[in-house]
Amino acid sequence: YHPTLHLCYELMTRGPCENGLLYTYNHTLDTTQCSCSPKLAPHYSPALSQCFELETKGPCGKGQIFSFDTKIGLSRCRCKDNYVYWPGTDSCYREYTPGPCRESQ
């Protein structure tokens, strides 16, 4: 619950917060707040020093989502399911579509 706005938001979502912050509960102050810190891993992006909802677009490019990579222990942008990465545009494109190619290719 956000007392100023008189609205409910799910914790660990963007809620009423600015981009890069998540709606969290502060146990010490017994209130909700917008915050971000490395303690909010896996929602924290060390490269950007910001927090994002998992499995959403977050800070990612076209065709990508922000998700936790268990192999490296950090969150990062990855291609959506059934998409492939194209380094030339730093984007992901649906398989079996023209992607970044011209129609004649």
PDB file of N, CA, C and O in Angstrom, residues 23-97:
ATOM      1  N   TYR A  23       9.477  -0.977  -5.961  1.00  0.00           N
ATOM      2  CA  TYR A  23       8.631  -0.746  -4.801  1.00  0.00           C
ATOM      3  C   TYR A  23       8.950  -1.829  -3.771  1.00  0.00           C
ATOM      4  O   TYR A  23       8.761  -3.013  -4.028  1.00  0.00           O
ATOM      5  N   THR A  24       9.470  -1.428  -2.623  1.00  0.00           N
ATOM      6  CA  THR A  24       9.943  -2.377  -1.608  1.00  0.00           C
ATOM      7  C   THR A  24       9.336  -2.050  -0.246  1.00  0.00           C
ATOM      8  O   THR A  24       8.767  -0.981  -0.035  1.00  0.00           O
ATOM      9  N   TYR A  25       9.517  -2.988   0.672  1.00  0.00           N
ATOM     10  CA  TYR A  25       9.074  -2.788   2.061  1.00  0.00           C
ATOM     11  C   TYR A  25      10.295  -2.601   2.941  1.00  0.00           C
ATOM     12  O   TYR A  25      11.217  -3.406   2.921  1.00  0.00           O
ATOM     13  N   ASN A  26      10.306  -1.532   3.718  1.00  0.00           N
ATOM     14  CA  ASN A  26      11.391  -1.250   4.650  1.00  0.00           C
ATOM     15  C   ASN A  26      10.953  -1.728   6.028  1.00  0.00           C
ATOM     16  O   ASN A  26      10.097  -1.098   6.675  1.00  0.00           O
ATOM     17  N   HIS A  27      11.536  -2.831   6.483  1.00  0.00           N
ATOM     18  CA  HIS A  27      11.157  -3.424   7.766  1.00  0.00           C
ATOM     19  C   HIS A  27      11.523  -2.512   8.932  1.00  0.00           C
ATOM     20  O   HIS A  27      10.803  -2.467   9.938  1.00  0.00           O
ATOM     21  N   THR A  28      12.618  -1.801   8.832  1.00  0.00           N
ATOM     22  CA  THR A  28      13.069  -0.916   9.908  1.00  0.00           C
ATOM     23  C   THR A  28      12.078   0.224  10.130  1.00  0.00           C
ATOM     24  O   THR A  28      11.726   0.544  11.269  1.00  0.00           O
ATOM     25  N   LEU A  29      11.624   0.833   9.038  1.00  0.00           N
ATOM     26  CA  LEU A  29      10.699   1.960   9.135  1.00  0.00           C
ATOM     27  C   LEU A  29       9.232   1.535   9.091  1.00  0.00           C
ATOM     28  O   LEU A  29       8.337   2.362   9.276  1.00  0.00           O
ATOM     29  N   ASP A  30       8.982   0.236   8.831  1.00  0.00           N
ATOM     30  CA  ASP A  30       7.640  -0.323   8.734  1.00  0.00           C
ATOM     31  C   ASP A  30       6.790   0.439   7.708  1.00  0.00           C
ATOM     32  O   ASP A  30       5.666   0.839   7.976  1.00  0.00           O
ATOM     33  N   THR A  31       7.394   0.636   6.519  1.00  0.00           N
ATOM     34  CA  THR A  31       6.698   1.342   5.458  1.00  0.00           C
ATOM     35  C   THR A  31       7.195   0.866   4.091  1.00  0.00           C
ATOM     36  O   THR A  31       8.228   0.213   4.005  1.00  0.00           O
ATOM     37  N   THR A  32       6.470   1.219   3.063  1.00  0.00           N
ATOM     38  CA  THR A  32       6.900   0.908   1.703  1.00  0.00           C
ATOM     39  C   THR A  32       7.666   2.100   1.150  1.00  0.00           C
ATOM     40  O   THR A  32       7.486   3.229   1.604  1.00  0.00           O
ATOM     41  N   GLN A  33       8.520   1.822   0.161  1.00  0.00           N
ATOM     42  CA  GLN A  33       9.330   2.885  -0.428  1.00  0.00           C
ATOM     43  C   GLN A  33       9.834   2.462  -1.799  1.00  0.00           C
ATOM     44  O   GLN A  33       9.801   1.289  -2.139  1.00  0.00           O
ATOM     45  N   CYS A  34      10.321   3.432  -2.548  1.00  0.00           N
ATOM     46  CA  CYS A  34      10.988   3.162  -3.817  1.00  0.00           C
ATOM     47  C   CYS A  34      12.481   3.120  -3.544  1.00  0.00           C
ATOM     48  O   CYS A  34      13.020   4.052  -2.930  1.00  0.00           O
ATOM     49  N   SER A  35      13.142   2.033  -3.943  1.00  0.00           N
ATOM     50  CA  SER A  35      14.575   1.915  -3.649  1.00  0.00           C
ATOM     51  C   SER A  35      15.252   0.981  -4.633  1.00  0.00           C
ATOM     52  O   SER A  35      14.605   0.280  -5.398  1.00  0.00           O
ATOM     53  N   CYS A  36      16.580   1.004  -4.560  1.00  0.00           N
ATOM     54  CA  CYS A  36      17.405   0.092  -5.334  1.00  0.00           C
ATOM     55  C   CYS A  36      18.771   0.020  -4.679  1.00  0.00           C
ATOM     56  O   CYS A  36      19.325   1.044  -4.284  1.00  0.00           O
ATOM     57  N   SER A  37      19.286  -1.174  -4.563  1.00  0.00           N
ATOM     58  CA  SER A  37      20.633  -1.376  -4.042  1.00  0.00           C
ATOM     59  C   SER A  37      21.093  -2.777  -4.444  1.00  0.00           C
ATOM     60  O   SER A  37      20.273  -3.620  -4.814  1.00  0.00           O
ATOM     61  N   PRO A  38      22.407  -3.039  -4.356  1.00  0.00           N
ATOM     62  CA  PRO A  38      22.892  -4.395  -4.660  1.00  0.00           C
ATOM     63  C   PRO A  38      22.237  -5.472  -3.796  1.00  0.00           C
ATOM     64  O   PRO A  38      22.184  -6.632  -4.180  1.00  0.00           O
ATOM     65  N   LYS A  39      21.698  -5.089  -2.653  1.00  0.00           N
ATOM     66  CA  LYS A  39      21.019  -6.049  -1.777  1.00  0.00           C
ATOM     67  C   LYS A  39      19.730  -6.582  -2.408  1.00  0.00           C
ATOM     68  O   LYS A  39      19.190  -7.572  -1.955  1.00  0.00           O
ATOM     69  N   LEU A  40      19.238  -5.910  -3.441  1.00  0.00           N
ATOM     70  CA  LEU A  40      18.011  -6.350  -4.095  1.00  0.00           C
ATOM     71  C   LEU A  40      18.268  -7.328  -5.239  1.00  0.00           C
ATOM     72  O   LEU A  40      17.395  -7.554  -6.083  1.00  0.00           O
ATOM     73  N   ALA A  41      19.461  -7.915  -5.270  1.00  0.00           N
ATOM     74  CA  ALA A  41      19.752  -8.948  -6.272  1.00  0.00           C
ATOM     75  C   ALA A  41      18.695 -10.028  -6.126  1.00  0.00           C
ATOM     76  O   ALA A  41      18.272 -10.308  -5.009  1.00  0.00           O
ATOM     77  N   PRO A  42      18.208 -10.586  -7.176  1.00  0.00           N
ATOM     78  CA  PRO A  42      18.657 -10.561  -8.559  1.00  0.00           C
ATOM     79  C   PRO A  42      18.054  -9.438  -9.406  1.00  0.00           C
ATOM     80  O   PRO A  42      18.236  -9.411 -10.610  1.00  0.00           O
ATOM     81  N   HIS A  43      17.345  -8.506  -8.797  1.00  0.00           N
ATOM     82  CA  HIS A  43      16.715  -7.414  -9.540  1.00  0.00           C
ATOM     83  C   HIS A  43      17.705  -6.299  -9.884  1.00  0.00           C
ATOM     84  O   HIS A  43      17.374  -5.404 -10.641  1.00  0.00           O
ATOM     85  N   TYR A  44      18.885  -6.360  -9.315  1.00  0.00           N
ATOM     86  CA  TYR A  44      19.882  -5.283  -9.450  1.00  0.00           C
ATOM     87  C   TYR A  44      20.767  -5.501 -10.677  1.00  0.00           C
ATOM     88  O   TYR A  44      21.248  -6.601 -10.916  1.00  0.00           O
ATOM     89  N   SER A  45      20.989  -4.424 -11.430  1.00  0.00           N
ATOM     90  CA  SER A  45      21.899  -4.454 -12.579  1.00  0.00           C
ATOM     91  C   SER A  45      23.171  -3.706 -12.189  1.00  0.00           C
ATOM     92  O   SER A  45      23.158  -2.470 -12.097  1.00  0.00           O
ATOM     93  N   PRO A  46      24.279  -4.429 -11.940  1.00  0.00           N
ATOM     94  CA  PRO A  46      25.517  -3.746 -11.562  1.00  0.00           C
ATOM     95  C   PRO A  46      26.017  -2.787 -12.646  1.00  0.00           C
ATOM     96  O   PRO A  46      26.563  -1.732 -12.335  1.00  0.00           O
ATOM     97  N   ALA A  47      25.791  -3.129 -13.893  1.00  0.00           N
ATOM     98  CA  ALA A  47      26.256  -2.280 -14.991  1.00  0.00           C
ATOM     99  C   ALA A  47      25.572  -0.916 -14.987  1.00  0.00           C
ATOM    100  O   ALA A  47      26.168   0.087 -15.371  1.00  0.00           O
ATOM    101  N   LEU A  48      24.322  -0.871 -14.548  1.00  0.00           N
ATOM    102  CA  LEU A  48      23.552   0.375 -14.566  1.00  0.00           C
ATOM    103  C   LEU A  48      23.307   0.961 -13.180  1.00  0.00           C
ATOM    104  O   LEU A  48      22.805   2.075 -13.059  1.00  0.00           O
ATOM    105  N   SER A  49      23.624   0.196 -12.131  1.00  0.00           N
ATOM    106  CA  SER A  49      23.325   0.594 -10.747  1.00  0.00           C
ATOM    107  C   SER A  49      21.841   0.925 -10.589  1.00  0.00           C
ATOM    108  O   SER A  49      21.470   1.891  -9.932  1.00  0.00           O
ATOM    109  N   GLN A  50      20.992   0.114 -11.225  1.00  0.00           N
ATOM    110  CA  GLN A  50      19.548   0.290 -11.146  1.00  0.00           C
ATOM    111  C   GLN A  50      18.885  -1.071 -10.941  1.00  0.00           C
ATOM    112  O   GLN A  50      19.508  -2.112 -11.157  1.00  0.00           O
ATOM    113  N   CYS A  51      17.620  -1.048 -10.557  1.00  0.00           N
ATOM    114  CA  CYS A  51      16.858  -2.272 -10.340  1.00  0.00           C
ATOM    115  C   CYS A  51      15.683  -2.341 -11.311  1.00  0.00           C
ATOM    116  O   CYS A  51      15.099  -1.310 -11.666  1.00  0.00           O
ATOM    117  N   PHE A  52      15.350  -3.573 -11.709  1.00  0.00           N
ATOM    118  CA  PHE A  52      14.273  -3.793 -12.664  1.00  0.00           C
ATOM    119  C   PHE A  52      13.517  -5.059 -12.300  1.00  0.00           C
ATOM    120  O   PHE A  52      14.075  -5.978 -11.707  1.00  0.00           O
ATOM    121  N   GLU A  53      12.252  -5.115 -12.702  1.00  0.00           N
ATOM    122  CA  GLU A  53      11.478  -6.342 -12.528  1.00  0.00           C
ATOM    123  C   GLU A  53      12.089  -7.420 -13.408  1.00  0.00           C
ATOM    124  O   GLU A  53      12.497  -7.151 -14.538  1.00  0.00           O
ATOM    125  N   LEU A  54      12.140  -8.639 -12.881  1.00  0.00           N
ATOM    126  CA  LEU A  54      12.639  -9.756 -13.669  1.00  0.00           C
ATOM    127  C   LEU A  54      11.611 -10.165 -14.714  1.00  0.00           C
ATOM    128  O   LEU A  54      10.409 -10.014 -14.523  1.00  0.00           O
ATOM    129  N   GLU A  55      12.107 -10.705 -15.821  1.00  0.00           N
ATOM    130  CA  GLU A  55      11.292 -11.212 -16.922  1.00  0.00           C
ATOM    131  C   GLU A  55      10.433 -10.110 -17.549  1.00  0.00           C
ATOM    132  O   GLU A  55       9.336 -10.376 -18.046  1.00  0.00           O
ATOM    133  N   THR A  56      10.944  -8.869 -17.521  1.00  0.00           N
ATOM    134  CA  THR A  56      10.310  -7.749 -18.212  1.00  0.00           C
ATOM    135  C   THR A  56      11.349  -7.127 -19.134  1.00  0.00           C
ATOM    136  O   THR A  56      12.526  -7.470 -19.082  1.00  0.00           O
ATOM    137  N   LYS A  57      10.949  -6.152 -19.921  1.00  0.00           N
ATOM    138  CA  LYS A  57      11.878  -5.478 -20.822  1.00  0.00           C
ATOM    139  C   LYS A  57      12.997  -4.790 -20.044  1.00  0.00           C
ATOM    140  O   LYS A  57      14.150  -4.801 -20.466  1.00  0.00           O
ATOM    141  N   GLY A  58      12.686  -4.210 -18.893  1.00  0.00           N
ATOM    142  CA  GLY A  58      13.709  -3.536 -18.090  1.00  0.00           C
ATOM    143  C   GLY A  58      14.539  -2.587 -18.947  1.00  0.00           C
ATOM    144  O   GLY A  58      14.000  -1.826 -19.745  1.00  0.00           O
ATOM    145  N   PRO A  59      15.876  -2.659 -18.849  1.00  0.00           N
ATOM    146  CA  PRO A  59      16.732  -1.766 -19.630  1.00  0.00           C
ATOM    147  C   PRO A  59      17.135  -2.352 -20.980  1.00  0.00           C
ATOM    148  O   PRO A  59      18.007  -1.816 -21.655  1.00  0.00           O
ATOM    149  N   CYS A  60      16.521  -3.446 -21.350  1.00  0.00           N
ATOM    150  CA  CYS A  60      16.992  -4.237 -22.491  1.00  0.00           C
ATOM    151  C   CYS A  60      16.517  -3.710 -23.839  1.00  0.00           C
ATOM    152  O   CYS A  60      15.536  -2.983 -23.937  1.00  0.00           O
ATOM    153  N   GLY A  61      17.223  -4.154 -24.880  1.00  0.00           N
ATOM    154  CA  GLY A  61      16.915  -3.764 -26.251  1.00  0.00           C
ATOM    155  C   GLY A  61      15.784  -4.568 -26.852  1.00  0.00           C
ATOM    156  O   GLY A  61      15.125  -5.375 -26.186  1.00  0.00           O
ATOM    157  N   LYS A  62      15.592  -4.364 -28.135  1.00  0.00           N
ATOM    158  CA  LYS A  62      14.518  -5.019 -28.885  1.00  0.00           C
ATOM    159  C   LYS A  62      14.607  -6.544 -28.775  1.00  0.00           C
ATOM    160  O   LYS A  62      15.669  -7.125 -28.956  1.00  0.00           O
ATOM    161  N   GLY A  63      13.480  -7.173 -28.428  1.00  0.00           N
ATOM    162  CA  GLY A  63      13.398  -8.626 -28.364  1.00  0.00           C
ATOM    163  C   GLY A  63      14.085  -9.250 -27.156  1.00  0.00           C
ATOM    164  O   GLY A  63      14.252 -10.460 -27.097  1.00  0.00           O
ATOM    165  N   GLN A  64      14.467  -8.432 -26.171  1.00  0.00           N
ATOM    166  CA  GLN A  64      15.184  -8.935 -25.004  1.00  0.00           C
ATOM    167  C   GLN A  64      14.373  -8.732 -23.730  1.00  0.00           C
ATOM    168  O   GLN A  64      13.507  -7.867 -23.664  1.00  0.00           O
ATOM    169  N   ILE A  65      14.692  -9.546 -22.708  1.00  0.00           N
ATOM    170  CA  ILE A  65      14.105  -9.376 -21.392  1.00  0.00           C
ATOM    171  C   ILE A  65      15.215  -9.427 -20.345  1.00  0.00           C
ATOM    172  O   ILE A  65      16.280 -10.003 -20.560  1.00  0.00           O
ATOM    173  N   PHE A  66      14.943  -8.809 -19.208  1.00  0.00           N
ATOM    174  CA  PHE A  66      15.871  -8.760 -18.085  1.00  0.00           C
ATOM    175  C   PHE A  66      15.607  -9.983 -17.214  1.00  0.00           C
ATOM    176  O   PHE A  66      14.500 -10.161 -16.710  1.00  0.00           O
ATOM    177  N   SER A  67      16.601 -10.856 -17.068  1.00  0.00           N
ATOM    178  CA  SER A  67      16.396 -12.070 -16.274  1.00  0.00           C
ATOM    179  C   SER A  67      17.667 -12.461 -15.540  1.00  0.00           C
ATOM    180  O   SER A  67      18.762 -12.007 -15.873  1.00  0.00           O
ATOM    181  N   PHE A  68      17.494 -13.312 -14.544  1.00  0.00           N
ATOM    182  CA  PHE A  68      18.617 -13.756 -13.722  1.00  0.00           C
ATOM    183  C   PHE A  68      19.299 -14.938 -14.398  1.00  0.00           C
ATOM    184  O   PHE A  68      18.658 -15.919 -14.757  1.00  0.00           O
ATOM    185  N   ASP A  69      20.607 -14.829 -14.578  1.00  0.00           N
ATOM    186  CA  ASP A  69      21.417 -15.888 -15.188  1.00  0.00           C
ATOM    187  C   ASP A  69      22.077 -16.680 -14.061  1.00  0.00           C
ATOM    188  O   ASP A  69      23.005 -16.201 -13.415  1.00  0.00           O
ATOM    189  N   THR A  70      21.588 -17.898 -13.828  1.00  0.00           N
ATOM    190  CA  THR A  70      22.112 -18.713 -12.727  1.00  0.00           C
ATOM    191  C   THR A  70      23.560 -19.123 -12.958  1.00  0.00           C
ATOM    192  O   THR A  70      24.296 -19.373 -12.005  1.00  0.00           O
ATOM    193  N   LYS A  71      23.997 -19.175 -14.218  1.00  0.00           N
ATOM    194  CA  LYS A  71      25.378 -19.578 -14.515  1.00  0.00           C
ATOM    195  C   LYS A  71      26.393 -18.550 -14.041  1.00  0.00           C
ATOM    196  O   LYS A  71      27.470 -18.898 -13.583  1.00  0.00           O
ATOM    197  N   ILE A  72      26.060 -17.261 -14.182  1.00  0.00           N
ATOM    198  CA  ILE A  72      27.003 -16.215 -13.770  1.00  0.00           C
ATOM    199  C   ILE A  72      26.592 -15.536 -12.464  1.00  0.00           C
ATOM    200  O   ILE A  72      27.339 -14.741 -11.916  1.00  0.00           O
ATOM    201  N   GLY A  73      25.401 -15.845 -11.971  1.00  0.00           N
ATOM    202  CA  GLY A  73      24.939 -15.294 -10.700  1.00  0.00           C
ATOM    203  C   GLY A  73      24.564 -13.824 -10.762  1.00  0.00           C
ATOM    204  O   GLY A  73      24.542 -13.152  -9.741  1.00  0.00           O
ATOM    205  N   LEU A  74      24.235 -13.324 -11.959  1.00  0.00           N
ATOM    206  CA  LEU A  74      23.839 -11.925 -12.135  1.00  0.00           C
ATOM    207  C   LEU A  74      22.649 -11.848 -13.085  1.00  0.00           C
ATOM    208  O   LEU A  74      22.430 -12.748 -13.888  1.00  0.00           O
ATOM    209  N   SER A  75      21.949 -10.737 -13.005  1.00  0.00           N
ATOM    210  CA  SER A  75      20.872 -10.498 -13.957  1.00  0.00           C
ATOM    211  C   SER A  75      21.429  -9.777 -15.165  1.00  0.00           C
ATOM    212  O   SER A  75      22.372  -8.995 -15.058  1.00  0.00           O
ATOM    213  N   ARG A  76      20.835 -10.072 -16.322  1.00  0.00           N
ATOM    214  CA  ARG A  76      21.309  -9.458 -17.569  1.00  0.00           C
ATOM    215  C   ARG A  76      20.184  -9.531 -18.591  1.00  0.00           C
ATOM    216  O   ARG A  76      19.172 -10.192 -18.380  1.00  0.00           O
ATOM    217  N   CYS A  77      20.410  -8.846 -19.701  1.00  0.00           N
ATOM    218  CA  CYS A  77      19.452  -8.912 -20.803  1.00  0.00           C
ATOM    219  C   CYS A  77      19.718 -10.188 -21.602  1.00  0.00           C
ATOM    220  O   CYS A  77      20.868 -10.545 -21.833  1.00  0.00           O
ATOM    221  N   ARG A  78      18.647 -10.860 -21.992  1.00  0.00           N
ATOM    222  CA  ARG A  78      18.763 -12.043 -22.834  1.00  0.00           C
ATOM    223  C   ARG A  78      17.629 -12.025 -23.834  1.00  0.00           C
ATOM    224  O   ARG A  78      16.631 -11.323 -23.667  1.00  0.00           O
ATOM    225  N   CYS A  79      17.775 -12.806 -24.884  1.00  0.00           N
ATOM    226  CA  CYS A  79      16.724 -12.891 -25.895  1.00  0.00           C
ATOM    227  C   CYS A  79      15.487 -13.590 -25.327  1.00  0.00           C
ATOM    228  O   CYS A  79      15.599 -14.529 -24.534  1.00  0.00           O
ATOM    229  N   LYS A  80      14.333 -13.135 -25.767  1.00  0.00           N
ATOM    230  CA  LYS A  80      13.098 -13.829 -25.427  1.00  0.00           C
ATOM    231  C   LYS A  80      13.160 -15.238 -26.009  1.00  0.00           C
ATOM    232  O   LYS A  80      13.952 -15.503 -26.916  1.00  0.00           O
ATOM    233  N   ASP A  81      12.324 -16.122 -25.514  1.00  0.00           N
ATOM    234  CA  ASP A  81      12.239 -17.470 -26.081  1.00  0.00           C
ATOM    235  C   ASP A  81      11.908 -17.380 -27.571  1.00  0.00           C
ATOM    236  O   ASP A  81      11.077 -16.554 -27.979  1.00  0.00           O
ATOM    237  N   ASN A  82      12.550 -18.221 -28.345  1.00  0.00           N
ATOM    238  CA  ASN A  82      12.365 -18.299 -29.795  1.00  0.00           C
ATOM    239  C   ASN A  82      12.862 -17.058 -30.539  1.00  0.00           C
ATOM    240  O   ASN A  82      12.412 -16.770 -31.636  1.00  0.00           O
ATOM    241  N   TYR A  83      13.776 -16.319 -29.922  1.00  0.00           N
ATOM    242  CA  TYR A  83      14.430 -15.178 -30.551  1.00  0.00           C
ATOM    243  C   TYR A  83      15.921 -15.461 -30.607  1.00  0.00           C
ATOM    244  O   TYR A  83      16.443 -16.234 -29.805  1.00  0.00           O
ATOM    245  N   VAL A  84      16.620 -14.848 -31.558  1.00  0.00           N
ATOM    246  CA  VAL A  84      18.070 -15.011 -31.673  1.00  0.00           C
ATOM    247  C   VAL A  84      18.731 -13.632 -31.662  1.00  0.00           C
ATOM    248  O   VAL A  84      18.157 -12.648 -32.141  1.00  0.00           O
ATOM    249  N   TYR A  85      19.935 -13.594 -31.115  1.00  0.00           N
ATOM    250  CA  TYR A  85      20.666 -12.340 -30.957  1.00  0.00           C
ATOM    251  C   TYR A  85      21.417 -11.972 -32.237  1.00  0.00           C
ATOM    252  O   TYR A  85      22.040 -12.823 -32.869  1.00  0.00           O
ATOM    253  N   TRP A  86      21.376 -10.692 -32.612  1.00  0.00           N
ATOM    254  CA  TRP A  86      22.121 -10.168 -33.747  1.00  0.00           C
ATOM    255  C   TRP A  86      23.013  -9.046 -33.220  1.00  0.00           C
ATOM    256  O   TRP A  86      22.543  -7.974 -32.861  1.00  0.00           O
ATOM    257  N   PRO A  87      24.357  -9.292 -33.138  1.00  0.00           N
ATOM    258  CA  PRO A  87      25.268  -8.302 -32.559  1.00  0.00           C
ATOM    259  C   PRO A  87      25.300  -6.966 -33.296  1.00  0.00           C
ATOM    260  O   PRO A  87      25.532  -5.925 -32.693  1.00  0.00           O
ATOM    261  N   GLY A  88      25.069  -6.983 -34.603  1.00  0.00           N
ATOM    262  CA  GLY A  88      25.130  -5.744 -35.385  1.00  0.00           C
ATOM    263  C   GLY A  88      24.144  -4.680 -34.935  1.00  0.00           C
ATOM    264  O   GLY A  88      24.394  -3.491 -35.088  1.00  0.00           O
ATOM    265  N   THR A  89      23.024  -5.119 -34.378  1.00  0.00           N
ATOM    266  CA  THR A  89      22.010  -4.173 -33.897  1.00  0.00           C
ATOM    267  C   THR A  89      21.819  -4.273 -32.384  1.00  0.00           C
ATOM    268  O   THR A  89      20.995  -3.548 -31.827  1.00  0.00           O
ATOM    269  N   ASP A  90      22.553  -5.178 -31.742  1.00  0.00           N
ATOM    270  CA  ASP A  90      22.409  -5.439 -30.305  1.00  0.00           C
ATOM    271  C   ASP A  90      20.940  -5.707 -29.960  1.00  0.00           C
ATOM    272  O   ASP A  90      20.412  -5.216 -28.975  1.00  0.00           O
ATOM    273  N   SER A  91      20.288  -6.475 -30.819  1.00  0.00           N
ATOM    274  CA  SER A  91      18.871  -6.778 -30.654  1.00  0.00           C
ATOM    275  C   SER A  91      18.630  -8.260 -30.903  1.00  0.00           C
ATOM    276  O   SER A  91      19.470  -8.955 -31.453  1.00  0.00           O
ATOM    277  N   CYS A  92      17.439  -8.708 -30.507  1.00  0.00           N
ATOM    278  CA  CYS A  92      17.029 -10.087 -30.758  1.00  0.00           C
ATOM    279  C   CYS A  92      15.827 -10.076 -31.693  1.00  0.00           C
ATOM    280  O   CYS A  92      14.967  -9.198 -31.599  1.00  0.00           O
ATOM    281  N   TYR A  93      15.794 -11.078 -32.575  1.00  0.00           N
ATOM    282  CA  TYR A  93      14.734 -11.174 -33.568  1.00  0.00           C
ATOM    283  C   TYR A  93      14.119 -12.561 -33.518  1.00  0.00           C
ATOM    284  O   TYR A  93      14.819 -13.552 -33.280  1.00  0.00           O
ATOM    285  N   ARG A  94      12.814 -12.594 -33.769  1.00  0.00           N
ATOM    286  CA  ARG A  94      12.104 -13.871 -33.763  1.00  0.00           C
ATOM    287  C   ARG A  94      12.701 -14.789 -34.823  1.00  0.00           C
ATOM    288  O   ARG A  94      13.013 -14.355 -35.927  1.00  0.00           O
ATOM    289  N   GLU A  95      12.878 -16.062 -34.445  1.00  0.00           N
ATOM    290  CA  GLU A  95      13.406 -17.051 -35.389  1.00  0.00           C
ATOM    291  C   GLU A  95      12.522 -17.114 -36.634  1.00  0.00           C
ATOM    292  O   GLU A  95      11.305 -16.931 -36.556  1.00  0.00           O
ATOM    293  N   TYR A  96      13.154 -17.400 -37.768  1.00  0.00           N
ATOM    294  CA  TYR A  96      12.476 -17.609 -39.050  1.00  0.00           C
ATOM    295  C   TYR A  96      11.746 -16.363 -39.566  1.00  0.00           C
ATOM    296  O   TYR A  96      10.760 -16.463 -40.278  1.00  0.00           O
ATOM    297  N   THR A  97      12.226 -15.175 -39.132  1.00  0.00           N
ATOM    298  CA  THR A  97      11.719 -13.925 -39.683  1.00  0.00           C
ATOM    299  C   THR A  97      12.900 -13.200 -40.315  1.00  0.00           C
ATOM    300  O   THR A  97      14.060 -13.549 -40.049  1.00  0.00           O
TER     301      THR A  97
END
